[in-house]
XYZ file of C-alpha atoms in Angstrom:
416
model
C 0.000 0.000 0.000
C 1.583 3.248 -1.169
C -0.484 5.826 0.672
C 0.678 5.144 4.249
C 1.507 8.837 4.694
C -2.038 9.829 3.707
C -3.497 7.262 6.119
C -1.393 8.526 9.017
C -2.632 12.038 8.217
C -6.204 10.734 8.145
C -5.468 9.016 11.451
C -5.164 12.441 13.071
C -8.965 12.670 12.859
C -9.303 9.550 14.987
C -6.366 10.728 17.134
C -8.223 13.947 18.025
C -11.497 12.157 18.791
C -9.683 9.582 20.934
C -8.106 12.273 23.113
C -11.454 13.726 24.152
C -13.350 10.602 25.193
C -10.915 9.268 27.852
C -10.833 12.742 29.439
C -14.624 12.968 29.294
C -15.150 9.510 30.819
C -12.497 10.023 33.516
C -13.461 13.445 34.854
C -17.071 14.289 33.995
C -18.483 11.745 36.514
C -16.356 13.419 39.208
C -17.695 16.844 38.197
C -21.277 15.536 38.312
C -20.799 14.471 41.930
C -20.512 18.188 42.774
C -24.219 18.513 41.954
C -25.171 15.824 44.527
C -26.501 13.475 41.853
C -26.981 9.770 42.483
C -24.703 7.251 40.808
C -27.686 6.034 38.781
C -28.290 9.556 37.445
C -24.600 9.972 36.648
C -24.573 6.612 34.863
C -27.484 7.709 32.691
C -25.810 11.036 31.860
C -22.651 9.185 30.850
C -24.621 7.260 28.213
C -25.720 10.451 26.411
C -22.860 10.113 23.915
C -23.939 6.568 23.058
C -27.606 7.566 22.778
C -26.653 10.318 20.330
C -24.456 7.859 18.470
C -27.243 5.304 18.049
C -29.592 7.813 16.430
C -27.139 10.087 14.658
C -24.235 7.996 13.358
C -26.213 5.835 10.909
C -28.124 8.899 9.651
C -25.054 11.131 9.413
C -23.153 8.356 7.654
C -25.872 8.102 4.998
C -26.273 11.884 4.870
C -22.567 12.341 4.174
C -22.801 9.707 1.406
C -25.415 11.910 -0.310
C -23.748 15.271 0.381
C -21.987 17.081 -2.449
C -20.109 20.336 -1.781
C -17.071 22.130 -3.144
C -15.093 20.569 -0.282
C -16.433 17.051 -0.838
C -18.963 14.924 1.001
C -17.220 14.321 4.363
C -15.287 17.548 5.030
C -18.247 19.882 5.799
C -19.223 17.704 8.763
C -15.670 17.789 10.131
C -15.403 21.558 9.698
C -18.657 22.116 11.600
C -18.573 19.307 14.157
C -14.953 19.390 15.349
C -14.662 23.103 16.312
C -18.110 23.255 17.921
C -17.557 19.969 19.751
C -14.224 21.329 21.021
C -15.799 24.605 22.190
C -18.503 22.901 24.262
C -15.986 20.356 25.585
C -13.739 23.190 26.794
C -16.734 24.858 28.511
C -17.443 21.801 30.698
C -14.986 22.769 33.491
C -16.263 26.369 33.368
C -19.837 25.170 33.877
C -18.613 23.083 36.824
C -17.017 26.172 38.339
C -20.267 28.144 37.944
C -22.121 25.251 39.597
C -25.171 25.676 37.359
C -26.521 22.222 36.538
C -28.613 23.237 33.504
C -25.594 24.992 31.966
C -23.405 21.972 32.698
C -25.932 19.636 31.071
C -26.335 21.956 28.086
C -22.578 21.830 27.422
C -22.519 18.048 27.733
C -25.482 17.599 25.379
C -24.174 20.009 22.726
C -20.651 18.596 22.954
C -22.004 15.069 22.389
C -24.219 16.246 19.530
C -21.386 17.876 17.596
C -18.984 14.996 18.269
C -21.577 12.606 16.811
C -21.997 14.951 13.828
C -18.534 14.314 12.438
C -17.507 10.886 13.779
C -19.009 8.782 10.947
C -17.675 11.074 8.171
C -14.144 10.924 9.643
C -14.155 7.138 9.831
C -15.806 6.780 6.396
C -12.877 8.646 4.840
C -10.719 5.546 5.371
C -12.608 3.268 2.954
C -13.143 6.295 0.679
C -9.421 6.578 -0.013
C -8.383 2.921 0.410
C -8.962 0.001 -1.990
C -10.834 -2.944 -0.388
C -7.827 -5.290 -0.263
C -5.850 -2.806 1.881
C -8.584 -1.748 4.310
C -7.497 -4.014 7.175
C -3.981 -2.511 7.132
C -5.474 0.966 6.753
C -7.830 0.457 9.701
C -4.828 -0.773 11.697
C -3.090 2.550 11.090
C -6.244 4.466 12.036
C -6.628 2.459 15.256
C -2.944 2.969 16.055
C -3.443 6.728 15.862
C -6.592 6.459 17.983
C -4.724 4.418 20.582
C -1.955 7.009 20.602
C -4.533 9.711 21.324
C -6.040 7.684 24.178
C -2.625 7.046 25.728
C -1.793 10.747 25.505
C -5.051 11.530 27.308
C -4.376 8.955 30.041
C -0.750 9.851 30.734
C -0.702 13.616 30.047
C -4.177 14.278 31.445
C -3.244 13.477 35.042
C -0.431 16.076 35.526
C -2.505 18.713 33.712
C -5.518 17.937 35.881
C -3.394 18.158 39.039
C -2.346 21.697 38.070
C -5.814 22.851 37.038
C -8.814 20.623 36.399
C -9.730 22.687 33.306
C -6.350 22.220 31.573
C -6.964 18.711 30.140
C -10.216 19.957 28.598
C -8.655 23.060 27.054
C -5.543 21.305 25.775
C -7.564 18.343 24.500
C -9.982 20.642 22.648
C -7.131 22.524 20.969
C -5.395 19.301 19.910
C -8.618 17.900 18.431
C -9.233 21.048 16.361
C -5.646 21.041 15.049
C -5.823 17.317 14.266
C -9.135 17.757 12.413
C -7.738 20.681 10.411
C -4.829 18.486 9.321
C -7.352 16.028 7.915
C -9.248 18.754 6.054
C -6.062 20.321 4.658
C -4.164 17.201 3.598
C -6.880 14.677 2.692
C -8.483 15.523 -0.635
C -11.743 13.863 -1.563
C -12.383 12.544 -5.057
C -13.619 15.231 -7.449
C -16.775 13.203 -8.163
C -17.944 14.035 -4.638
C -17.629 17.767 -5.240
C -20.102 20.067 -6.965
C -19.095 22.480 -9.649
C -19.904 26.171 -9.470
C -23.537 26.662 -10.363
C -24.645 23.196 -9.205
C -27.580 23.299 -6.832
C -28.400 20.579 -4.329
C -31.373 21.118 -2.015
C -30.758 20.165 1.594
C -34.329 18.879 1.950
C -33.711 16.461 -0.930
C -30.492 15.281 0.706
C -32.277 14.564 4.014
C -35.128 12.779 2.242
C -32.738 10.620 0.267
C -30.675 9.951 3.397
C -33.674 8.659 5.366
C -34.610 6.430 2.450
C -31.037 5.091 2.229
C -30.999 4.463 5.979
C -34.205 2.415 5.736
C -32.705 0.440 2.862
C -29.525 -0.224 4.874
C -31.541 -1.476 7.857
C -33.528 -3.720 5.522
C -30.198 -5.059 4.246
C -29.390 -6.015 7.832
C -32.613 -7.736 8.899
C -34.436 -8.797 5.724
C -31.656 -9.914 3.400
C -31.615 -13.649 2.670
C -27.835 -13.628 3.050
C -27.223 -13.059 6.782
C -23.535 -12.142 6.793
C -24.189 -8.465 7.526
C -26.556 -9.300 10.403
C -24.103 -11.856 11.824
C -21.095 -9.509 11.798
C -23.172 -6.726 13.381
C -24.425 -9.124 16.080
C -20.822 -10.178 16.674
C -19.882 -6.524 17.087
C -22.771 -6.061 19.528
C -21.706 -9.076 21.611
C -17.985 -8.398 21.777
C -18.406 -4.710 22.597
C -20.888 -5.665 25.319
C -18.263 -7.906 26.911
C -15.491 -5.359 26.460
C -17.470 -2.373 27.747
C -18.563 -4.262 30.870
C -14.903 -4.913 31.682
C -13.886 -1.355 30.859
C -16.617 0.071 33.106
C -16.256 -2.141 36.177
C -12.733 -3.586 36.107
C -11.279 -1.001 38.488
C -14.115 -1.781 40.925
C -13.449 -5.516 40.450
C -9.760 -4.912 41.154
C -10.484 -3.034 44.364
C -13.403 -4.950 45.854
C -12.715 -8.486 44.603
C -8.947 -8.753 44.221
C -7.965 -6.281 46.925
C -5.722 -3.952 44.906
C -6.167 -0.218 44.417
C -8.398 1.160 41.686
C -5.401 3.079 40.285
C -3.553 -0.219 39.841
C -6.618 -1.606 38.086
C -6.615 1.408 35.755
C -2.897 0.892 35.117
C -3.594 -2.712 34.095
C -6.191 -1.409 31.620
C -3.530 1.025 30.409
C -1.325 -1.933 29.447
C -4.277 -3.376 27.529
C -4.580 -0.071 25.628
C -0.819 0.083 25.029
C -0.540 -3.381 23.465
C -3.727 -2.730 21.496
C -2.127 0.377 19.999
C 1.196 -1.327 19.266
C -0.470 -4.358 17.670
C -3.067 -2.440 15.635
C -0.932 -2.186 12.484
C 0.338 -5.820 12.628
C -3.280 -6.955 13.215
C -4.296 -5.309 9.944
C -1.522 -7.084 8.032
C -2.427 -10.414 9.652
C -6.049 -9.878 8.585
C -5.027 -9.243 4.993
C -2.712 -12.271 5.027
C -4.830 -15.048 6.596
C -8.282 -13.462 6.298
C -10.255 -11.092 8.503
C -12.732 -13.652 9.827
C -9.976 -16.039 10.897
C -7.996 -13.186 12.486
C -11.030 -11.911 14.420
C -11.807 -15.461 15.599
C -8.265 -15.884 16.937
C -8.510 -12.493 18.647
C -11.817 -13.405 20.313
C -10.357 -16.687 21.538
C -7.457 -14.748 23.076
C -9.665 -12.266 24.962
C -11.916 -15.136 26.094
C -8.896 -17.077 27.331
C -7.408 -14.174 29.284
C -10.814 -13.572 30.897
C -10.953 -17.240 31.953
C -7.383 -17.126 33.251
C -8.270 -14.049 35.288
C -11.180 -15.902 36.900
C -8.981 -18.924 37.686
C -6.118 -16.848 39.072
C -8.378 -14.845 41.370
C -10.132 -18.019 42.527
C -7.002 -20.138 43.107
C -4.466 -17.607 44.374
C -4.605 -15.727 47.650
C -1.859 -13.193 46.908
C -3.067 -9.898 45.386
C 0.541 -9.135 44.441
C 0.940 -12.325 42.401
C -2.480 -11.863 40.815
C -1.515 -8.309 39.821
C 1.643 -9.501 38.048
C -0.356 -12.146 36.203
C -3.007 -9.610 35.195
C -0.369 -7.381 33.621
C 0.628 -10.365 31.460
C -2.942 -11.429 30.696
C -4.147 -7.967 29.749
C -1.064 -7.252 27.641
C -1.912 -10.349 25.609
C -5.576 -9.335 25.655
C -4.772 -5.988 24.032
C -3.147 -7.836 21.145
C -6.189 -10.087 20.748
C -8.536 -7.107 20.912
C -6.554 -5.408 18.136
C -7.044 -8.482 15.927
C -10.798 -8.206 16.498
C -11.282 -4.464 16.358
C -9.016 -3.577 13.449
C -10.594 -6.074 11.059
C -14.266 -5.553 11.936
C -15.008 -2.217 10.233
C -13.371 -3.243 6.926
C -15.471 -6.424 7.008
C -18.670 -4.369 7.328
C -17.880 -1.760 4.668
C -16.661 -4.373 2.184
C -20.178 -5.801 2.138
C -21.514 -2.759 0.301
C -20.884 -0.436 -2.630
C -18.794 2.723 -2.625
C -21.927 4.894 -2.541
C -23.028 3.419 0.819
C -19.729 3.425 2.716
C -20.829 6.150 5.115
C -24.169 4.456 5.766
C -22.557 1.110 6.578
C -20.010 2.874 8.782
C -22.997 4.292 10.651
C -24.471 0.783 11.035
C -21.187 -0.391 12.570
C -21.390 2.372 15.168
C -25.120 1.809 15.705
C -24.465 -1.722 16.960
C -21.263 -0.922 18.873
C -22.898 2.016 20.658
C -25.920 -0.120 21.536
C -23.474 -2.451 23.272
C -22.066 0.483 25.229
C -25.560 1.340 26.466
C -26.486 -2.268 27.305
C -23.273 -3.371 29.056
C -22.979 -1.052 32.118
C -26.517 -1.431 33.540
C -26.834 -5.167 32.759
C -23.405 -6.157 34.090
C -23.951 -3.820 37.044
C -27.244 -5.585 37.800
C -25.484 -8.964 37.881
C -22.756 -7.563 40.128
C -25.417 -6.295 42.547
C -27.186 -9.669 42.572
C -24.308 -12.162 42.249
C -21.127 -10.299 43.235
C -18.069 -9.125 41.307
C -17.162 -12.589 39.997
C -20.162 -12.289 37.656
C -18.380 -9.479 35.759
C -15.876 -11.849 34.152
C -18.521 -14.506 33.523
C -20.688 -11.886 31.787
C -17.797 -10.851 29.517
C -16.782 -14.449 28.790
C -20.328 -15.339 27.695
C -20.468 -12.220 25.505
C -17.155 -13.080 23.810
C -18.267 -16.695 23.236
C -21.530 -15.509 21.641
C -19.546 -13.157 19.392
C -17.258 -16.012 18.335
C -20.288 -18.159 17.528
C -22.121 -15.577 15.388
C -18.877 -14.616 13.612
C -18.632 -18.119 12.139
C -21.771 -17.423 10.074
C -20.190 -14.440 8.287
C -19.575 -15.359 4.643
C -18.852 -11.958 3.101
C -16.625 -8.950 3.675
C -13.282 -10.734 3.810
C -10.167 -9.731 1.880
C -10.711 -10.431 -1.785
């Protein structure tokens, strides 16, 4: 693949997005405690981004497919969404300082709206500029850049926050705007997606066509005789449910079940993120070499195995120190397995459709993954309340096994 430089530049879009979300998830719940809200209320507020994503990402993906402007079909959404999302993100600490709940909520809602506005168009640029046979490698590069952004947020956010709790928000917002501008400046869309001077496209027609395309895409999922698209989307739903449950409650599991500090639990998750980032590009090449389905299956078996080993180690060993060392090893391997799954899934979905529907199918991918992010915390939390913290790993293991099962029925979307 000759356009690695272009893909790394495109990766800055994902890099910028991936800086904001770890900061948002780490600090906004703490800010919300200032308003004397219950944990249930805070949990609901923290799903706003996923609720927006479920409704907006499929529609915006289709809408961007139908959009034609002098800048192309994806760029207008980035130019509007990224700066406005950054502005409202940077206002979150200010609204905390003012201690006005309605103003705080307004910033959160608008920030999530504008982030959802440009997420699908950014991701859809990858298959736009990459031939099908190279999309696994390309998605590996994109995920590498996203992982780099998340690591920067985790490791640089803490010292900035210790100096001033607003600094991570301001610095993160600035970086995201700069990263998005790099995408707009250096990634040029195909001229067929641009209108010439004098062309006139009515916005109402675009919306009407977009809704029709969205309905057609959903029919493709549920009514098509060939069930590969439904099976891969169900697999995505299952594996993100298992992953998000672990991501949400692992630090609590570490503290209340294993007996180690929550910061150590977060550090273990950091190793998972680190190996995921480092293995993202190799995972794409493995997918193109042996096939995406086979690569994702191996990855799912790895994350299932490390979850089982975690259960066994906690059950059999009485030393939190020994368990901690083992978890660093398990989760480092798990990050590699997760890269094999995650990097190859989006190319599998978009290679099931035509070039004209890439944005719409990207939106379907996020529709199912975001549904998982809404389902996982309350359901796994319910089982923890009823059965204890051991149920967390069992819940994730079952989810990963279901994903492995449904993945075997996928017959399309592999490297041609």
